[in-house]
PDB file of N, CA and C in Angstrom:
ATOM      1  N   UNK A   1       0.861  -1.178   0.000  1.00 86.00           N
ATOM      2  CA  UNK A   1       0.000   0.000   0.000  1.00 86.00           C
ATOM      3  C   UNK A   1       0.898   1.230   0.000  1.00 86.00           C
ATOM      4  N   UNK A   2       0.579   2.164  -0.860  1.00 88.00           N
ATOM      5  CA  UNK A   2       1.295   3.429  -0.909  1.00 88.00           C
ATOM      6  C   UNK A   2       0.311   4.530  -0.587  1.00 88.00           C
ATOM      7  N   UNK A   3       0.673   5.407   0.327  1.00 89.00           N
ATOM      8  CA  UNK A   3      -0.220   6.497   0.687  1.00 89.00           C
ATOM      9  C   UNK A   3       0.341   7.305   1.832  1.00 89.00           C
ATOM     10  N   UNK A   4      -0.536   8.035   2.479  1.00 89.00           N
ATOM     11  CA  UNK A   4      -0.167   8.900   3.589  1.00 89.00           C
ATOM     12  C   UNK A   4      -0.658   8.280   4.888  1.00 89.00           C
ATOM     13  N   UNK A   5       0.261   8.179   5.857  1.00 90.00           N
ATOM     14  CA  UNK A   5      -0.132   7.669   7.174  1.00 90.00           C
ATOM     15  C   UNK A   5      -0.955   8.745   7.869  1.00 90.00           C
ATOM     16  N   UNK A   6      -2.208   8.443   8.173  1.00 94.00           N
ATOM     17  CA  UNK A   6      -3.100   9.410   8.810  1.00 94.00           C
ATOM     18  C   UNK A   6      -3.295   9.141  10.293  1.00 94.00           C
ATOM     19  N   UNK A   7      -3.069   7.900  10.719  1.00 95.00           N
ATOM     20  CA  UNK A   7      -3.295   7.565  12.122  1.00 95.00           C
ATOM     21  C   UNK A   7      -2.333   6.464  12.538  1.00 95.00           C
ATOM     22  N   UNK A   8      -1.755   6.634  13.726  1.00 93.00           N
ATOM     23  CA  UNK A   8      -0.897   5.606  14.311  1.00 93.00           C
ATOM     24  C   UNK A   8      -1.436   5.238  15.680  1.00 93.00           C
ATOM     25  N   UNK A   9      -1.473   3.967  15.964  1.00 95.00           N
ATOM     26  CA  UNK A   9      -1.807   3.510  17.312  1.00 95.00           C
ATOM     27  C   UNK A   9      -0.767   2.465  17.701  1.00 95.00           C
ATOM     28  N   UNK A  10      -0.903   1.916  18.866  1.00 94.00           N
ATOM     29  CA  UNK A  10       0.042   0.892  19.314  1.00 94.00           C
ATOM     30  C   UNK A  10      -0.051  -0.354  18.439  1.00 94.00           C
ATOM     31  N   UNK A  11      -1.219  -0.637  17.896  1.00 96.00           N
ATOM     32  CA  UNK A  11      -1.433  -1.887  17.160  1.00 96.00           C
ATOM     33  C   UNK A  11      -1.493  -1.754  15.638  1.00 96.00           C
ATOM     34  N   UNK A  12      -1.784  -0.545  15.123  1.00 95.00           N
ATOM     35  CA  UNK A  12      -1.988  -0.437  13.674  1.00 95.00           C
ATOM     36  C   UNK A  12      -1.659   0.961  13.166  1.00 95.00           C
ATOM     37  N   UNK A  13      -1.635   1.057  11.843  1.00 95.00           N
ATOM     38  CA  UNK A  13      -1.455   2.341  11.166  1.00 95.00           C
ATOM     39  C   UNK A  13      -2.595   2.494  10.161  1.00 95.00           C
ATOM     40  N   UNK A  14      -3.141   3.701  10.050  1.00 96.00           N
ATOM     41  CA  UNK A  14      -4.165   4.006   9.056  1.00 96.00           C
ATOM     42  C   UNK A  14      -3.528   4.743   7.897  1.00 96.00           C
ATOM     43  N   UNK A  15      -3.678   4.216   6.695  1.00 95.00           N
ATOM     44  CA  UNK A  15      -3.042   4.786   5.505  1.00 95.00           C
ATOM     45  C   UNK A  15      -4.106   5.133   4.476  1.00 95.00           C
ATOM     46  N   UNK A  16      -4.040   6.365   3.940  1.00 94.00           N
ATOM     47  CA  UNK A  16      -4.933   6.808   2.865  1.00 94.00           C
ATOM     48  C   UNK A  16      -4.160   6.685   1.560  1.00 94.00           C
ATOM     49  N   UNK A  17      -4.655   5.860   0.615  1.00 92.00           N
ATOM     50  CA  UNK A  17      -3.954   5.701  -0.657  1.00 92.00           C
ATOM     51  C   UNK A  17      -4.352   6.801  -1.637  1.00 92.00           C
ATOM     52  N   UNK A  18      -3.744   6.786  -2.817  1.00 87.00           N
ATOM     53  CA  UNK A  18      -3.956   7.858  -3.790  1.00 87.00           C
ATOM     54  C   UNK A  18      -5.377   7.917  -4.329  1.00 87.00           C
ATOM     55  N   UNK A  19      -6.116   6.805  -4.257  1.00 92.00           N
ATOM     56  CA  UNK A  19      -7.502   6.815  -4.732  1.00 92.00           C
ATOM     57  C   UNK A  19      -8.471   7.253  -3.644  1.00 92.00           C
ATOM     58  N   UNK A  20      -7.957   7.492  -2.423  1.00 94.00           N
ATOM     59  CA  UNK A  20      -8.800   7.941  -1.325  1.00 94.00           C
ATOM     60  C   UNK A  20      -9.243   6.834  -0.388  1.00 94.00           C
ATOM     61  N   UNK A  21      -8.894   5.595  -0.695  1.00 96.00           N
ATOM     62  CA  UNK A  21      -9.268   4.472   0.165  1.00 96.00           C
ATOM     63  C   UNK A  21      -8.449   4.502   1.450  1.00 96.00           C
ATOM     64  N   UNK A  22      -9.117   4.278   2.574  1.00 97.00           N
ATOM     65  CA  UNK A  22      -8.460   4.265   3.879  1.00 97.00           C
ATOM     66  C   UNK A  22      -8.207   2.818   4.294  1.00 97.00           C
ATOM     67  N   UNK A  23      -6.950   2.482   4.542  1.00 97.00           N
ATOM     68  CA  UNK A  23      -6.554   1.125   4.916  1.00 97.00           C
ATOM     69  C   UNK A  23      -6.101   1.114   6.370  1.00 97.00           C
ATOM     70  N   UNK A  24      -6.558   0.149   7.138  1.00 97.00           N
ATOM     71  CA  UNK A  24      -6.062  -0.065   8.492  1.00 97.00           C
ATOM     72  C   UNK A  24      -5.165  -1.295   8.436  1.00 97.00           C
ATOM     73  N   UNK A  25      -3.885  -1.088   8.739  1.00 95.00           N
ATOM     74  CA  UNK A  25      -2.902  -2.155   8.617  1.00 95.00           C
ATOM     75  C   UNK A  25      -2.335  -2.475   9.999  1.00 95.00           C
ATOM     76  N   UNK A  26      -2.542  -3.702  10.484  1.00 96.00           N
ATOM     77  CA  UNK A  26      -1.955  -4.069  11.772  1.00 96.00           C
ATOM     78  C   UNK A  26      -0.429  -4.165  11.649  1.00 96.00           C
ATOM     79  N   UNK A  27       0.275  -3.673  12.665  1.00 93.00           N
ATOM     80  CA  UNK A  27       1.734  -3.717  12.626  1.00 93.00           C
ATOM     81  C   UNK A  27       2.262  -5.142  12.522  1.00 93.00           C
ATOM     82  N   UNK A  28       1.502  -6.118  12.975  1.00 93.00           N
ATOM     83  CA  UNK A  28       1.947  -7.513  12.888  1.00 93.00           C
ATOM     84  C   UNK A  28       2.083  -7.982  11.441  1.00 93.00           C
ATOM     85  N   UNK A  29       1.422  -7.290  10.495  1.00 92.00           N
ATOM     86  CA  UNK A  29       1.517  -7.691   9.089  1.00 92.00           C
ATOM     87  C   UNK A  29       2.462  -6.795   8.288  1.00 92.00           C
ATOM     88  N   UNK A  30       3.087  -5.819   8.935  1.00 87.00           N
ATOM     89  CA  UNK A  30       4.016  -4.912   8.249  1.00 87.00           C
ATOM     90  C   UNK A  30       5.417  -5.499   8.325  1.00 87.00           C
ATOM     91  N   UNK A  31       6.056  -5.669   7.147  1.00 88.00           N
ATOM     92  CA  UNK A  31       7.435  -6.140   7.173  1.00 88.00           C
ATOM     93  C   UNK A  31       8.397  -5.175   6.485  1.00 88.00           C
ATOM     94  N   UNK A  32       7.887  -4.193   5.747  1.00 87.00           N
ATOM     95  CA  UNK A  32       8.726  -3.184   5.116  1.00 87.00           C
ATOM     96  C   UNK A  32       8.022  -1.836   5.187  1.00 87.00           C
ATOM     97  N   UNK A  33       8.783  -0.801   5.527  1.00 83.00           N
ATOM     98  CA  UNK A  33       8.249   0.563   5.562  1.00 83.00           C
ATOM     99  C   UNK A  33       9.197   1.453   4.779  1.00 83.00           C
ATOM    100  N   UNK A  34       8.652   2.283   3.899  1.00 82.00           N
ATOM    101  CA  UNK A  34       9.449   3.249   3.144  1.00 82.00           C
ATOM    102  C   UNK A  34       8.945   4.638   3.466  1.00 82.00           C
ATOM    103  N   UNK A  35       9.865   5.553   3.720  1.00 80.00           N
ATOM    104  CA  UNK A  35       9.516   6.923   4.056  1.00 80.00           C
ATOM    105  C   UNK A  35      10.014   7.839   2.943  1.00 80.00           C
ATOM    106  N   UNK A  36       9.109   8.515   2.279  1.00 75.00           N
ATOM    107  CA  UNK A  36       9.473   9.426   1.208  1.00 75.00           C
ATOM    108  C   UNK A  36       9.548  10.837   1.755  1.00 75.00           C
ATOM    109  N   UNK A  37      10.662  11.501   1.495  1.00 73.00           N
ATOM    110  CA  UNK A  37      10.849  12.865   1.975  1.00 73.00           C
ATOM    111  C   UNK A  37      10.514  13.840   0.857  1.00 73.00           C
ATOM    112  N   UNK A  38       9.953  14.965   1.218  1.00 67.00           N
ATOM    113  CA  UNK A  38       9.484  15.966   0.269  1.00 67.00           C
ATOM    114  C   UNK A  38      10.558  16.367  -0.748  1.00 67.00           C
ATOM    115  N   UNK A  39      11.766  16.608  -0.335  1.00 70.00           N
ATOM    116  CA  UNK A  39      12.775  17.144  -1.246  1.00 70.00           C
ATOM    117  C   UNK A  39      13.394  16.095  -2.161  1.00 70.00           C
ATOM    118  N   UNK A  40      13.101  14.816  -1.924  1.00 68.00           N
ATOM    119  CA  UNK A  40      13.710  13.771  -2.730  1.00 68.00           C
ATOM    120  C   UNK A  40      12.704  13.036  -3.603  1.00 68.00           C
ATOM    121  N   UNK A  41      11.481  13.495  -3.639  1.00 66.00           N
ATOM    122  CA  UNK A  41      10.450  12.828  -4.419  1.00 66.00           C
ATOM    123  C   UNK A  41      10.481  13.244  -5.879  1.00 66.00           C
ATOM    124  N   UNK A  42       9.697  12.553  -6.671  1.00 71.00           N
ATOM    125  CA  UNK A  42       9.524  12.926  -8.064  1.00 71.00           C
ATOM    126  C   UNK A  42       8.104  12.577  -8.481  1.00 71.00           C
ATOM    127  N   UNK A  43       7.753  13.001  -9.655  1.00 74.00           N
ATOM    128  CA  UNK A  43       6.405  12.765 -10.168  1.00 74.00           C
ATOM    129  C   UNK A  43       6.498  11.917 -11.421  1.00 74.00           C
ATOM    130  N   UNK A  44       5.716  10.882 -11.468  1.00 78.00           N
ATOM    131  CA  UNK A  44       5.605  10.068 -12.673  1.00 78.00           C
ATOM    132  C   UNK A  44       4.154  10.163 -13.113  1.00 78.00           C
ATOM    133  N   UNK A  45       3.943  10.628 -14.319  1.00 83.00           N
ATOM    134  CA  UNK A  45       2.577  10.813 -14.790  1.00 83.00           C
ATOM    135  C   UNK A  45       2.383  10.238 -16.180  1.00 83.00           C
ATOM    136  N   UNK A  46       1.142   9.967 -16.489  1.00 88.00           N
ATOM    137  CA  UNK A  46       0.776   9.491 -17.819  1.00 88.00           C
ATOM    138  C   UNK A  46      -0.249  10.470 -18.366  1.00 88.00           C
ATOM    139  N   UNK A  47       0.060  11.086 -19.480  1.00 89.00           N
ATOM    140  CA  UNK A  47      -0.789  12.130 -20.042  1.00 89.00           C
ATOM    141  C   UNK A  47      -1.227  11.729 -21.443  1.00 89.00           C
ATOM    142  N   UNK A  48      -2.513  11.819 -21.687  1.00 92.00           N
ATOM    143  CA  UNK A  48      -3.036  11.527 -23.013  1.00 92.00           C
ATOM    144  C   UNK A  48      -2.982  12.781 -23.882  1.00 92.00           C
ATOM    145  N   UNK A  49      -2.303  12.689 -25.001  1.00 92.00           N
ATOM    146  CA  UNK A  49      -2.177  13.817 -25.925  1.00 92.00           C
ATOM    147  C   UNK A  49      -2.656  13.338 -27.294  1.00 92.00           C
ATOM    148  N   UNK A  50      -3.583  14.080 -27.865  1.00 94.00           N
ATOM    149  CA  UNK A  50      -4.147  13.688 -29.162  1.00 94.00           C
ATOM    150  C   UNK A  50      -3.069  13.686 -30.246  1.00 94.00           C
ATOM    151  N   UNK A  51      -3.202  12.788 -31.201  1.00 94.00           N
ATOM    152  CA  UNK A  51      -2.236  12.684 -32.297  1.00 94.00           C
ATOM    153  C   UNK A  51      -2.117  13.980 -33.090  1.00 94.00           C
ATOM    154  N   UNK A  52      -3.198  14.751 -33.150  1.00 96.00           N
ATOM    155  CA  UNK A  52      -3.176  15.982 -33.944  1.00 96.00           C
ATOM    156  C   UNK A  52      -2.401  17.109 -33.257  1.00 96.00           C
ATOM    157  N   UNK A  53      -2.070  16.939 -31.964  1.00 95.00           N
ATOM    158  CA  UNK A  53      -1.390  17.988 -31.202  1.00 95.00           C
ATOM    159  C   UNK A  53       0.120  17.914 -31.387  1.00 95.00           C
ATOM    160  N   UNK A  54       0.771  19.048 -31.219  1.00 96.00           N
ATOM    161  CA  UNK A  54       2.223  19.141 -31.311  1.00 96.00           C
ATOM    162  C   UNK A  54       2.822  18.692 -29.977  1.00 96.00           C
ATOM    163  N   UNK A  55       3.615  17.625 -30.009  1.00 95.00           N
ATOM    164  CA  UNK A  55       4.152  17.062 -28.773  1.00 95.00           C
ATOM    165  C   UNK A  55       5.092  18.039 -28.065  1.00 95.00           C
ATOM    166  N   UNK A  56       5.870  18.808 -28.819  1.00 96.00           N
ATOM    167  CA  UNK A  56       6.779  19.780 -28.195  1.00 96.00           C
ATOM    168  C   UNK A  56       6.006  20.863 -27.451  1.00 96.00           C
ATOM    169  N   UNK A  57       4.887  21.301 -28.022  1.00 96.00           N
ATOM    170  CA  UNK A  57       4.042  22.289 -27.335  1.00 96.00           C
ATOM    171  C   UNK A  57       3.433  21.693 -26.066  1.00 96.00           C
ATOM    172  N   UNK A  58       3.012  20.438 -26.132  1.00 95.00           N
ATOM    173  CA  UNK A  58       2.430  19.779 -24.960  1.00 95.00           C
ATOM    174  C   UNK A  58       3.462  19.656 -23.841  1.00 95.00           C
ATOM    175  N   UNK A  59       4.683  19.282 -24.184  1.00 94.00           N
ATOM    176  CA  UNK A  59       5.752  19.178 -23.182  1.00 94.00           C
ATOM    177  C   UNK A  59       6.036  20.542 -22.568  1.00 94.00           C
ATOM    178  N   UNK A  60       6.074  21.576 -23.397  1.00 96.00           N
ATOM    179  CA  UNK A  60       6.316  22.931 -22.886  1.00 96.00           C
ATOM    180  C   UNK A  60       5.215  23.356 -21.923  1.00 96.00           C
ATOM    181  N   UNK A  61       3.968  23.032 -22.233  1.00 95.00           N
ATOM    182  CA  UNK A  61       2.855  23.380 -21.347  1.00 95.00           C
ATOM    183  C   UNK A  61       2.935  22.616 -20.022  1.00 95.00           C
ATOM    184  N   UNK A  62       3.315  21.353 -20.074  1.00 93.00           N
ATOM    185  CA  UNK A  62       3.494  20.577 -18.841  1.00 93.00           C
ATOM    186  C   UNK A  62       4.613  21.167 -17.991  1.00 93.00           C
ATOM    187  N   UNK A  63       5.710  21.556 -18.625  1.00 94.00           N
ATOM    188  CA  UNK A  63       6.812  22.159 -17.872  1.00 94.00           C
ATOM    189  C   UNK A  63       6.384  23.468 -17.218  1.00 94.00           C
ATOM    190  N   UNK A  64       5.603  24.279 -17.919  1.00 95.00           N
ATOM    191  CA  UNK A  64       5.085  25.521 -17.326  1.00 95.00           C
ATOM    192  C   UNK A  64       4.177  25.228 -16.137  1.00 95.00           C
ATOM    193  N   UNK A  65       3.335  24.221 -16.270  1.00 92.00           N
ATOM    194  CA  UNK A  65       2.435  23.860 -15.169  1.00 92.00           C
ATOM    195  C   UNK A  65       3.226  23.408 -13.948  1.00 92.00           C
ATOM    196  N   UNK A  66       4.277  22.628 -14.144  1.00 89.00           N
ATOM    197  CA  UNK A  66       5.095  22.178 -13.018  1.00 89.00           C
ATOM    198  C   UNK A  66       5.856  23.342 -12.386  1.00 89.00           C
ATOM    199  N   UNK A  67       6.313  24.282 -13.198  1.00 90.00           N
ATOM    200  CA  UNK A  67       6.982  25.468 -12.647  1.00 90.00           C
ATOM    201  C   UNK A  67       6.008  26.276 -11.794  1.00 90.00           C
ATOM    202  N   UNK A  68       4.755  26.397 -12.243  1.00 91.00           N
ATOM    203  CA  UNK A  68       3.731  27.090 -11.444  1.00 91.00           C
ATOM    204  C   UNK A  68       3.506  26.377 -10.113  1.00 91.00           C
ATOM    205  N   UNK A  69       3.448  25.053 -10.148  1.00 86.00           N
ATOM    206  CA  UNK A  69       3.278  24.291  -8.903  1.00 86.00           C
ATOM    207  C   UNK A  69       4.453  24.512  -7.958  1.00 86.00           C
ATOM    208  N   UNK A  70       5.665  24.471  -8.494  1.00 84.00           N
ATOM    209  CA  UNK A  70       6.846  24.656  -7.651  1.00 84.00           C
ATOM    210  C   UNK A  70       6.887  26.051  -7.037  1.00 84.00           C
ATOM    211  N   UNK A  71       6.323  27.035  -7.725  1.00 88.00           N
ATOM    212  CA  UNK A  71       6.328  28.413  -7.231  1.00 88.00           C
ATOM    213  C   UNK A  71       5.183  28.697  -6.264  1.00 88.00           C
ATOM    214  N   UNK A  72       4.207  27.798  -6.185  1.00 86.00           N
ATOM    215  CA  UNK A  72       3.038  28.051  -5.346  1.00 86.00           C
ATOM    216  C   UNK A  72       3.369  27.890  -3.867  1.00 86.00           C
ATOM    217  N   UNK A  73       2.619  28.604  -3.028  1.00 82.00           N
ATOM    218  CA  UNK A  73       2.786  28.518  -1.573  1.00 82.00           C
ATOM    219  C   UNK A  73       2.473  27.114  -1.065  1.00 82.00           C
ATOM    220  N   UNK A  74       1.410  26.522  -1.587  1.00 81.00           N
ATOM    221  CA  UNK A  74       0.939  25.238  -1.071  1.00 81.00           C
ATOM    222  C   UNK A  74       1.827  24.067  -1.473  1.00 81.00           C
ATOM    223  N   UNK A  75       2.300  24.056  -2.731  1.00 75.00           N
ATOM    224  CA  UNK A  75       3.015  22.889  -3.240  1.00 75.00           C
ATOM    225  C   UNK A  75       4.499  23.121  -3.468  1.00 75.00           C
ATOM    226  N   UNK A  76       4.944  24.350  -3.401  1.00 71.00           N
ATOM    227  CA  UNK A  76       6.335  24.663  -3.705  1.00 71.00           C
ATOM    228  C   UNK A  76       7.300  24.285  -2.604  1.00 71.00           C
ATOM    229  N   UNK A  77       8.564  24.531  -2.875  1.00 67.00           N
ATOM    230  CA  UNK A  77       9.634  24.241  -1.913  1.00 67.00           C
ATOM    231  C   UNK A  77       9.465  25.103  -0.677  1.00 67.00           C
ATOM    232  N   UNK A  78       9.592  24.482   0.490  1.00 62.00           N
ATOM    233  CA  UNK A  78       9.417  25.217   1.748  1.00 62.00           C
ATOM    234  C   UNK A  78      10.701  25.260   2.525  1.00 62.00           C
TER     235      UNK A  78
END
């Protein structure tokens, strides 16, 4: 399961995955934990672009959108 830990107790952890599903995982069944840090993450995305569109223009627009995200208060570098 990949997601955000929302609740910890002595016996279990509550994890919200990317689709919004909330999982309760007992620690007795956890054998591996990975911690992702904000400054070392990356984004992998799949984008549908119509055949009639210019791929270079689409890439440029995606790069502009990511630059806007990085500059924003909520999602940018803190």
